[in-house]
Amino acid sequence: MRVHHLDCGSMHPAGGGFVDGSPGRFRFAHMVCHVLLAESDDGLVLVDTGFGVRDLTTPKETLPGPFVALVRPVFDVAQAAVRQVKALGYDPADVRHILLTHLDLDHAGGLADFPDARVHVYGPELRAALSPATGGERQRYRKAHWAHGPKWEVHEGGEGDRWMGLEAVQGLTGLSDDFRLVPLEGHTRGHCGIAVRSDEGWLLHAGDSYFNKAEMAPSPSCPPGLRVFQTLMAVENKARKANQERLRAMLRDHRAEVRTFSAHDAVELAEFTR
């Protein structure tokens, strides 16, 4: 199964290396929205969507002003997943499935661009998005992104399902076991990683369970600005940290079998696209 790695939302927050970990403090940082497009026997499959066409053309209709001011998205509609699918020579109507790490606005903004796709989501995450319990959840989840009525495929945690030693959900409706949900709660109530078995082995899209490659190193570290941001954005920070340790343990045991990446690290994306 061939997998394409796409940037569906470049962002340039202030802070330079304090945010992205690369040299230089007095510059804008570089972050991405790392999206997968898989050519599977079940049709085209997206993992996350990044920003959608509407976000990138009329952002005041879908994106909150404080978010735009903080992360400074690049409003380039060519980065929308639907435009990149076309640029690769595919018909967007052939995107049959979308698997979401979570429903934050920079991960689910493109849902409306694929109205006929089945949208696979972890049950606790969908419930959090449809019934936000706090002001923070009302900001991070945008009703406009699913006002079209997606074809939700809701999955709950199974008993005994494992992937690389981690809890997993398999048997996703209409998909082979080449795709798994891997619950990694903390950043949001129902945050998941998405495991995909590609031609080159297993990939784990870890979403926002971590933000910088150095967090998965044997001696982990994190740029200070990013550490503060992750703490502030976490619904349950203790669970987020525990799941980071589970990911590091998984990599210690299975590094030769799986490549893991987060949603926003530009360096990780470049390792796949160069």
mmCIF file of C-alpha atoms in Angstrom:
data_model
loop_
_atom_site.group_PDB
_atom_site.id
_atom_site.type_symbol
_atom_site.label_atom_id
_atom_site.label_comp_id
_atom_site.label_asym_id
_atom_site.label_seq_id
_atom_site.Cartn_x
_atom_site.Cartn_y
_atom_site.Cartn_z
ATOM 1 C CA MET A 1 0.000 0.000 0.000
ATOM 2 C CA ARG A 2 1.579 3.228 -1.177
ATOM 3 C CA VAL A 3 1.372 6.166 1.252
ATOM 4 C CA HIS A 4 1.851 9.859 0.425
ATOM 5 C CA HIS A 5 2.939 12.322 3.122
ATOM 6 C CA LEU A 6 1.331 15.764 2.734
ATOM 7 C CA ASP A 7 1.532 19.115 4.488
ATOM 8 C CA CYS A 8 -2.059 20.316 4.696
ATOM 9 C CA GLY A 9 -1.457 23.407 6.773
ATOM 10 C CA SER A 10 1.841 25.230 7.242
ATOM 11 C CA MET A 11 1.972 27.435 10.342
ATOM 12 C CA HIS A 12 4.523 30.002 11.524
ATOM 13 C CA PRO A 13 4.054 30.935 15.186
ATOM 14 C CA ALA A 14 6.457 33.350 16.846
ATOM 15 C CA GLY A 15 9.262 31.926 18.948
ATOM 16 C CA GLY A 16 11.654 30.288 16.501
ATOM 17 C CA GLY A 17 13.691 27.563 18.156
ATOM 18 C CA PHE A 18 11.786 27.925 21.414
ATOM 19 C CA VAL A 19 8.879 26.336 19.500
ATOM 20 C CA ASP A 20 10.251 24.145 16.702
ATOM 21 C CA GLY A 21 13.652 23.265 18.163
ATOM 22 C CA SER A 22 15.652 24.376 15.118
ATOM 23 C CA PRO A 23 18.428 26.990 15.390
ATOM 24 C CA GLY A 24 17.468 30.644 15.675
ATOM 25 C CA ARG A 25 15.312 32.367 18.260
ATOM 26 C CA PHE A 26 14.427 35.614 16.528
ATOM 27 C CA ARG A 27 12.377 34.192 13.685
ATOM 28 C CA PHE A 28 9.015 32.584 13.172
ATOM 29 C CA ALA A 29 8.836 28.851 13.839
ATOM 30 C CA HIS A 30 7.838 26.359 11.156
ATOM 31 C CA MET A 31 5.123 23.794 11.854
ATOM 32 C CA VAL A 32 3.033 21.623 9.520
ATOM 33 C CA CYS A 33 -0.151 19.579 9.424
ATOM 34 C CA HIS A 34 1.183 16.132 8.485
ATOM 35 C CA VAL A 35 -1.532 14.202 6.615
ATOM 36 C CA LEU A 36 -1.365 10.756 5.021
ATOM 37 C CA LEU A 37 -2.995 9.684 1.762
ATOM 38 C CA ALA A 38 -2.968 5.900 1.389
ATOM 39 C CA GLU A 39 -3.712 4.021 -1.835
ATOM 40 C CA SER A 40 -5.449 0.967 -0.389
ATOM 41 C CA ASP A 41 -7.558 -1.875 -1.762
ATOM 42 C CA ASP A 42 -10.454 -0.150 0.026
ATOM 43 C CA GLY A 43 -10.005 3.063 -1.991
ATOM 44 C CA LEU A 44 -8.106 6.168 -1.064
ATOM 45 C CA VAL A 45 -7.744 6.737 2.682
ATOM 46 C CA LEU A 46 -6.813 9.981 4.431
ATOM 47 C CA VAL A 47 -5.353 10.108 7.916
ATOM 48 C CA ASP A 48 -6.377 13.535 9.234
ATOM 49 C CA THR A 49 -7.276 16.338 6.818
ATOM 50 C CA GLY A 50 -5.457 19.440 8.026
ATOM 51 C CA PHE A 51 -7.146 22.709 7.093
ATOM 52 C CA GLY A 52 -9.944 22.677 4.536
ATOM 53 C CA VAL A 53 -10.671 24.905 1.557
ATOM 54 C CA ARG A 54 -13.032 27.056 3.587
ATOM 55 C CA ASP A 55 -10.447 27.521 6.363
ATOM 56 C CA LEU A 56 -7.865 28.695 3.835
ATOM 57 C CA THR A 57 -10.134 30.997 1.805
ATOM 58 C CA THR A 58 -12.586 32.465 4.357
ATOM 59 C CA PRO A 59 -10.887 31.764 7.715
ATOM 60 C CA LYS A 60 -13.063 34.157 9.704
ATOM 61 C CA GLU A 61 -16.004 31.820 9.063
ATOM 62 C CA THR A 62 -14.365 28.735 10.588
ATOM 63 C CA LEU A 63 -11.230 29.584 12.597
ATOM 64 C CA PRO A 64 -11.171 31.534 15.881
ATOM 65 C CA GLY A 65 -9.208 34.774 15.785
ATOM 66 C CA PRO A 66 -6.927 33.966 18.761
ATOM 67 C CA PHE A 67 -5.863 30.708 17.091
ATOM 68 C CA VAL A 68 -5.004 32.471 13.842
ATOM 69 C CA ALA A 69 -3.037 35.160 15.691
ATOM 70 C CA LEU A 70 -1.094 32.561 17.707
ATOM 71 C CA VAL A 71 -0.128 29.986 15.049
ATOM 72 C CA ARG A 72 -0.161 32.226 11.942
ATOM 73 C CA PRO A 73 -1.405 29.689 9.336
ATOM 74 C CA VAL A 74 -0.363 30.132 5.712
ATOM 75 C CA PHE A 75 -3.585 30.741 3.797
ATOM 76 C CA ASP A 76 -2.573 28.833 0.678
ATOM 77 C CA VAL A 77 -5.561 26.893 -0.652
ATOM 78 C CA ALA A 78 -3.215 24.652 -2.658
ATOM 79 C CA GLN A 79 -2.309 23.016 0.659
ATOM 80 C CA ALA A 80 -5.864 21.801 1.259
ATOM 81 C CA ALA A 81 -6.003 17.992 1.105
ATOM 82 C CA VAL A 82 -8.657 18.019 -1.625
ATOM 83 C CA ARG A 83 -6.414 20.153 -3.849
ATOM 84 C CA GLN A 84 -3.390 17.943 -3.186
ATOM 85 C CA VAL A 85 -5.378 14.798 -3.989
ATOM 86 C CA LYS A 86 -6.263 16.359 -7.349
ATOM 87 C CA ALA A 87 -2.664 17.436 -7.931
ATOM 88 C CA LEU A 88 -1.571 13.813 -7.485
ATOM 89 C CA GLY A 89 -3.934 12.828 -10.281
ATOM 90 C CA TYR A 90 -6.752 11.344 -8.201
ATOM 91 C CA ASP A 91 -10.446 12.085 -8.044
ATOM 92 C CA PRO A 92 -11.330 13.380 -4.549
ATOM 93 C CA ALA A 93 -14.519 11.305 -4.788
ATOM 94 C CA ASP A 94 -12.281 8.228 -4.556
ATOM 95 C CA VAL A 95 -11.350 9.159 -0.970
ATOM 96 C CA ARG A 96 -13.585 6.562 0.662
ATOM 97 C CA HIS A 97 -12.330 6.769 4.253
ATOM 98 C CA ILE A 98 -10.915 9.396 6.608
ATOM 99 C CA LEU A 99 -9.295 8.331 9.887
ATOM 100 C CA LEU A 100 -8.910 11.073 12.471
ATOM 101 C CA THR A 101 -6.382 11.306 15.271
ATOM 102 C CA HIS A 102 -8.781 13.797 16.859
ATOM 103 C CA LEU A 103 -11.222 16.529 15.897
ATOM 104 C CA ASP A 104 -9.195 19.664 16.623
ATOM 105 C CA LEU A 105 -9.730 22.345 13.982
ATOM 106 C CA ASP A 106 -6.308 21.846 12.359
ATOM 107 C CA HIS A 107 -6.931 18.107 11.941
ATOM 108 C CA ALA A 108 -10.571 17.989 10.843
ATOM 109 C CA GLY A 109 -10.923 21.206 8.863
ATOM 110 C CA GLY A 110 -11.032 19.381 5.524
ATOM 111 C CA LEU A 111 -13.900 17.004 6.332
ATOM 112 C CA ALA A 112 -16.407 19.054 4.331
ATOM 113 C CA ASP A 113 -14.210 18.733 1.228
ATOM 114 C CA PHE A 114 -14.870 14.945 1.207
ATOM 115 C CA PRO A 115 -18.600 14.741 2.041
ATOM 116 C CA ASP A 116 -19.046 11.145 0.852
ATOM 117 C CA ALA A 117 -16.152 9.628 2.817
ATOM 118 C CA ARG A 118 -16.690 7.487 5.874
ATOM 119 C CA VAL A 119 -15.128 9.326 8.819
ATOM 120 C CA HIS A 120 -13.611 7.005 11.410
ATOM 121 C CA VAL A 121 -13.275 8.473 14.884
ATOM 122 C CA TYR A 122 -12.792 7.183 18.424
ATOM 123 C CA GLY A 123 -16.037 7.341 20.388
ATOM 124 C CA PRO A 124 -14.785 9.464 23.320
ATOM 125 C CA GLU A 125 -13.419 12.039 20.870
ATOM 126 C CA LEU A 126 -16.653 12.422 18.921
ATOM 127 C CA ARG A 127 -18.628 12.778 22.134
ATOM 128 C CA ALA A 128 -16.219 15.468 23.346
ATOM 129 C CA ALA A 129 -16.527 17.381 20.071
ATOM 130 C CA LEU A 130 -20.321 17.201 19.879
ATOM 131 C CA SER A 131 -20.822 18.000 23.571
ATOM 132 C CA PRO A 132 -17.858 20.173 24.622
ATOM 133 C CA ALA A 133 -17.613 20.443 28.396
ATOM 134 C CA THR A 134 -15.313 23.461 28.741
ATOM 135 C CA GLY A 135 -14.583 26.777 27.084
ATOM 136 C CA GLY A 136 -11.349 25.333 25.751
ATOM 137 C CA GLU A 137 -13.193 22.484 24.039
ATOM 138 C CA ARG A 138 -15.682 24.920 22.518
ATOM 139 C CA GLN A 139 -12.745 26.781 20.958
ATOM 140 C CA ARG A 140 -10.806 23.776 19.659
ATOM 141 C CA TYR A 141 -13.829 22.034 18.096
ATOM 142 C CA ARG A 142 -15.573 23.925 15.283
ATOM 143 C CA LYS A 143 -19.125 22.942 14.397
ATOM 144 C CA ALA A 144 -18.665 24.382 10.906
ATOM 145 C CA HIS A 145 -16.265 21.537 10.106
ATOM 146 C CA TRP A 146 -19.005 18.909 10.391
ATOM 147 C CA ALA A 147 -22.117 20.968 9.630
ATOM 148 C CA HIS A 148 -22.452 18.995 6.361
ATOM 149 C CA GLY A 149 -23.256 15.816 8.326
ATOM 150 C CA PRO A 150 -20.263 13.466 7.949
ATOM 151 C CA LYS A 151 -20.767 9.725 7.621
ATOM 152 C CA TRP A 152 -19.393 8.981 11.081
ATOM 153 C CA GLU A 153 -17.976 5.536 11.818
ATOM 154 C CA VAL A 154 -17.653 5.510 15.594
ATOM 155 C CA HIS A 155 -15.278 3.034 17.212
ATOM 156 C CA GLU A 156 -14.962 2.130 20.863
ATOM 157 C CA GLY A 157 -12.062 0.504 22.674
ATOM 158 C CA GLY A 158 -11.966 -3.272 22.408
ATOM 159 C CA GLU A 159 -10.863 -5.804 24.966
ATOM 160 C CA GLY A 160 -7.507 -7.397 24.299
ATOM 161 C CA ASP A 161 -6.763 -5.747 20.965
ATOM 162 C CA ARG A 162 -3.061 -4.856 20.841
ATOM 163 C CA TRP A 163 -0.655 -3.338 18.318
ATOM 164 C CA MET A 164 3.090 -3.214 19.035
ATOM 165 C CA GLY A 165 2.263 -3.667 22.707
ATOM 166 C CA LEU A 166 -0.213 -0.772 22.779
ATOM 167 C CA GLU A 167 -3.984 -0.896 23.140
ATOM 168 C CA ALA A 168 -5.549 -0.743 19.681
ATOM 169 C CA VAL A 169 -8.886 -0.826 17.895
ATOM 170 C CA GLN A 170 -9.039 -2.959 14.769
ATOM 171 C CA GLY A 171 -11.887 -4.182 12.594
ATOM 172 C CA LEU A 172 -12.646 -0.677 11.290
ATOM 173 C CA THR A 173 -15.779 -0.719 9.153
ATOM 174 C CA GLY A 174 -14.951 -1.139 5.467
ATOM 175 C CA LEU A 175 -11.190 -1.262 6.060
ATOM 176 C CA SER A 176 -8.652 -4.050 6.320
ATOM 177 C CA ASP A 177 -6.516 -4.647 9.394
ATOM 178 C CA ASP A 178 -3.816 -2.564 7.709
ATOM 179 C CA PHE A 179 -5.427 0.306 9.651
ATOM 180 C CA ARG A 180 -5.743 0.553 13.450
ATOM 181 C CA LEU A 181 -6.788 3.192 15.951
ATOM 182 C CA VAL A 182 -4.310 3.425 18.836
ATOM 183 C CA PRO A 183 -5.850 5.333 21.801
ATOM 184 C CA LEU A 184 -3.427 7.948 23.155
ATOM 185 C CA GLU A 185 -5.667 10.164 25.271
ATOM 186 C CA GLY A 186 -4.517 13.307 27.014
ATOM 187 C CA HIS A 187 -4.215 16.029 24.395
ATOM 188 C CA THR A 188 -7.976 15.588 23.968
ATOM 189 C CA ARG A 189 -10.476 13.251 25.622
ATOM 190 C CA GLY A 190 -10.396 10.765 22.751
ATOM 191 C CA HIS A 191 -7.100 11.421 21.019
ATOM 192 C CA CYS A 192 -5.717 8.478 18.985
ATOM 193 C CA GLY A 193 -2.729 7.519 16.953
ATOM 194 C CA ILE A 194 -3.421 5.896 13.578
ATOM 195 C CA ALA A 195 -1.353 2.851 12.575
ATOM 196 C CA VAL A 196 -1.027 2.153 8.834
ATOM 197 C CA ARG A 197 0.755 -0.813 7.267
ATOM 198 C CA SER A 198 2.435 0.578 4.148
ATOM 199 C CA ASP A 199 4.654 -0.987 1.489
ATOM 200 C CA GLU A 200 7.630 0.033 3.621
ATOM 201 C CA GLY A 201 6.296 -1.307 6.929
ATOM 202 C CA TRP A 202 4.148 0.053 9.726
ATOM 203 C CA LEU A 203 3.667 3.798 10.198
ATOM 204 C CA LEU A 204 2.197 5.389 13.309
ATOM 205 C CA HIS A 205 0.695 8.837 12.890
ATOM 206 C CA ALA A 206 0.863 9.881 16.531
ATOM 207 C CA GLY A 207 -1.183 13.041 16.044
ATOM 208 C CA ASP A 208 -0.638 15.530 18.865
ATOM 209 C CA SER A 209 0.463 12.984 21.462
ATOM 210 C CA TYR A 210 3.819 14.728 21.025
ATOM 211 C CA PHE A 211 4.934 17.686 18.891
ATOM 212 C CA ASN A 212 8.697 17.434 18.451
ATOM 213 C CA LYS A 213 10.865 14.519 17.333
ATOM 214 C CA ALA A 214 13.190 14.967 20.333
ATOM 215 C CA GLU A 215 10.354 13.925 22.655
ATOM 216 C CA MET A 216 10.662 10.361 21.345
ATOM 217 C CA ALA A 217 14.437 10.146 21.860
ATOM 218 C CA PRO A 218 15.829 7.746 24.518
ATOM 219 C CA SER A 219 16.694 10.865 26.551
ATOM 220 C CA PRO A 220 13.659 12.995 25.640
ATOM 221 C CA SER A 221 13.606 16.779 25.460
ATOM 222 C CA CYS A 222 11.201 19.419 24.202
ATOM 223 C CA PRO A 223 11.625 23.074 23.177
ATOM 224 C CA PRO A 224 10.434 25.184 26.139
ATOM 225 C CA GLY A 225 7.752 27.114 24.287
ATOM 226 C CA LEU A 226 6.312 23.916 22.878
ATOM 227 C CA ARG A 227 6.367 22.271 26.307
ATOM 228 C CA VAL A 228 4.235 25.086 27.719
ATOM 229 C CA PHE A 229 1.847 24.957 24.752
ATOM 230 C CA GLN A 230 1.312 21.201 25.069
ATOM 231 C CA THR A 231 0.621 21.506 28.788
ATOM 232 C CA LEU A 232 -1.909 24.281 28.262
ATOM 233 C CA MET A 233 -3.690 22.415 25.460
ATOM 234 C CA ALA A 234 -3.910 19.049 27.226
ATOM 235 C CA VAL A 235 -7.286 18.023 28.604
ATOM 236 C CA GLU A 236 -5.521 15.535 30.889
ATOM 237 C CA ASN A 237 -1.812 16.285 31.061
ATOM 238 C CA LYS A 238 -0.954 13.318 33.283
ATOM 239 C CA ALA A 239 -2.453 10.925 30.724
ATOM 240 C CA ARG A 240 -0.653 12.752 27.895
ATOM 241 C CA LYS A 241 2.719 12.295 29.592
ATOM 242 C CA ALA A 242 1.985 8.651 30.397
ATOM 243 C CA ASN A 243 1.153 7.958 26.764
ATOM 244 C CA GLN A 244 4.357 9.632 25.617
ATOM 245 C CA GLU A 245 6.249 7.181 27.829
ATOM 246 C CA ARG A 246 4.265 4.294 26.332
ATOM 247 C CA LEU A 247 5.269 5.482 22.863
ATOM 248 C CA ARG A 248 8.921 5.637 23.851
ATOM 249 C CA ALA A 249 8.705 2.130 25.281
ATOM 250 C CA MET A 250 7.048 0.908 22.077
ATOM 251 C CA LEU A 251 9.876 2.393 20.021
ATOM 252 C CA ARG A 252 12.492 0.784 22.232
ATOM 253 C CA ASP A 253 10.911 -2.609 21.579
ATOM 254 C CA HIS A 254 9.783 -2.190 17.962
ATOM 255 C CA ARG A 255 11.927 0.539 16.365
ATOM 256 C CA ALA A 256 12.863 -1.764 13.467
ATOM 257 C CA GLU A 257 9.183 -2.472 12.733
ATOM 258 C CA VAL A 258 7.503 0.939 12.847
ATOM 259 C CA ARG A 259 8.196 4.583 11.980
ATOM 260 C CA THR A 260 6.447 7.098 14.205
ATOM 261 C CA PHE A 261 5.803 10.779 13.560
ATOM 262 C CA SER A 262 3.704 13.564 15.021
ATOM 263 C CA ALA A 263 1.292 15.879 13.263
ATOM 264 C CA HIS A 264 3.233 19.128 13.400
ATOM 265 C CA ASP A 265 7.000 18.493 13.269
ATOM 266 C CA ALA A 266 8.313 19.849 9.941
ATOM 267 C CA VAL A 267 11.587 17.928 10.339
ATOM 268 C CA GLU A 268 9.745 14.607 10.598
ATOM 269 C CA LEU A 269 7.652 15.409 7.519
ATOM 270 C CA ALA A 270 10.789 16.289 5.555
ATOM 271 C CA GLU A 271 12.294 12.885 6.400
ATOM 272 C CA PHE A 272 9.438 11.265 4.461
ATOM 273 C CA THR A 273 9.091 13.762 1.608
ATOM 274 C CA ARG A 274 12.700 14.488 0.677
#
